[in-house]
Amino acid sequence: MSEIARSKAPPHDDELERATLGSLLQDAEAVEAAIRLHLQKEDFYSRANQRVYEAVLSLDAKGLRADIQTVVQELRQTGKLDEAGGASYVAGLTTVIPSSANIEYYAESVKNHSLRRSLLKLASKIGVGAYDESMEAREVLEDVQREIFKLSDERYVFSSHEIGQVLQKAIEIIDEVYKSKKPITGISTGLEKLDQLTSGFQSDEFIIIGARPSVGKTALALNMAASIAFHQKIPLGFFSLEMSEIALANRLISSEAMVQAQNLRSGFLTPADFKKILDVMGKMYEAPFHIVDMPNMKLQDLRSQARKLRSQQQVEVIFIDYLGLISHENSRMQRFDQVSEISRSLKSLARELHIPVVVLCQLTRDAQLEVPTLAHLRDSGSIEQDADLVLFLHREKAKKKSDKEEEKQEPADVIPTDLIVAKQRNGPIGTVKLALDAKFAKFAPMTKDF
């Protein structure tokens, strides 16, 4: 904190605080307005003003009208009249306001000064944390970001609405969907049948895509992300903990340009391949697709980057590939407990940022022998509890063939795959039939029987 800041009194305006309290003592509707604006006693700088407002809230909770006499009596009964400046101070509060109609302006001004004081306290906390070598710098940064977001949303901690108001908004949404004939209320995944089941990825939701290794969960996530960023132009963040950013870009080029990934790696590209690549590069280059490439990423780092993407790039959905590679700061904690905490943290991150957070997850080995269920989610049962939507990729095992038949058999170019909606907190479950084109790592709706 600078010497200038140290020499000044914390931000406050005593006259505005008294005007706020005077309005409350003169007008019952002013009390309702202050409560609606989430004005807290801590928002007042003066201890005396805090005590008066505390008495006003106490009387309101009892269903009593707050005026000079009732507030004085309440303070006397609680033994806080002296702290509130005495009866004469309370009586004098009603002489400083021109009109109680300005209560919202007064209350907002008091809250604004309170926010400035909170920022100064946070600045001091940053200084202490920066010198505390028992804490990692990333941990200090995580705490700071969490506090800043808390301060940003503080005045919106709760809301209460009459059912009539809520119904009016609901009818407006229903009417909009009816007129548009588009039942997708969230972000479209690019897979029509899946969107029909889910209405798209919804804000605030924690979404799991689970599969055994090499079944295609990364391919599916990239297909969805490409549809969202390249075709719908919706900003997104893709956290790649397993694959480098160049490898990720190559996968995207392959699936979008329909050029075999093997040819991209080997360099055996035809003029037609180059033309396909050039045709999609412009669309991909300008897309709001933000890649975060950081192996061994810790949970705090991930949350920090997610907040940064949300605030600076306005991303509307985040993909994370994959949960098992997220490191926890407490390495001494059992892995089961680590995953449980990571799962809860990602769920709260979706709520905090008001966007869908889509996380890839490996399934236990049993899932390759049978149709996967929620019990196959690896490492922690809390994942299935926290998730709002759980999707599984599953392939039926091929029938056992003789060694000679297997030697003659070429790898399948198109692989039938089930996308199972195993859990949906606010909708139905079901199965979507897909076909994976292995050459391009691209999923498409199943168009024929295999």
PDB file of N, CA, C and O in Angstrom, residues 30 202 233 283 319 328:
ATOM      1  N   ALA A  30     -38.392   2.541   1.952  1.00  0.00           N
ATOM      2  CA  ALA A  30     -36.945   2.710   1.830  1.00  0.00           C
ATOM      3  C   ALA A  30     -36.218   1.514   2.433  1.00  0.00           C
ATOM      4  O   ALA A  30     -35.164   1.091   1.933  1.00  0.00           O
ATOM      5  N   GLN A 202     -25.884 -26.288 -21.498  1.00  0.00           N
ATOM      6  CA  GLN A 202     -26.501 -25.188 -20.765  1.00  0.00           C
ATOM      7  C   GLN A 202     -25.483 -24.482 -19.867  1.00  0.00           C
ATOM      8  O   GLN A 202     -24.541 -25.095 -19.358  1.00  0.00           O
ATOM      9  N   LYS A 233     -19.280 -19.524 -34.236  1.00  0.00           N
ATOM     10  CA  LYS A 233     -18.532 -18.314 -33.850  1.00  0.00           C
ATOM     11  C   LYS A 233     -18.707 -17.959 -32.374  1.00  0.00           C
ATOM     12  O   LYS A 233     -18.709 -16.787 -31.991  1.00  0.00           O
ATOM     13  N   LYS A 283     -11.351 -19.786 -42.141  1.00  0.00           N
ATOM     14  CA  LYS A 283     -12.415 -19.951 -41.141  1.00  0.00           C
ATOM     15  C   LYS A 283     -11.831 -20.294 -39.772  1.00  0.00           C
ATOM     16  O   LYS A 283     -12.267 -19.751 -38.749  1.00  0.00           O
ATOM     17  N   PHE A 319     -13.717 -26.536 -22.462  1.00  0.00           N
ATOM     18  CA  PHE A 319     -13.456 -27.968 -22.532  1.00  0.00           C
ATOM     19  C   PHE A 319     -12.137 -28.254 -21.814  1.00  0.00           C
ATOM     20  O   PHE A 319     -11.183 -27.482 -21.941  1.00  0.00           O
ATOM     21  N   HIS A 328      -3.539 -31.837  -8.113  1.00  0.00           N
ATOM     22  CA  HIS A 328      -4.029 -31.132  -6.926  1.00  0.00           C
ATOM     23  C   HIS A 328      -2.846 -30.572  -6.164  1.00  0.00           C
ATOM     24  O   HIS A 328      -1.764 -31.172  -6.136  1.00  0.00           O
TER      25      HIS A 328
END
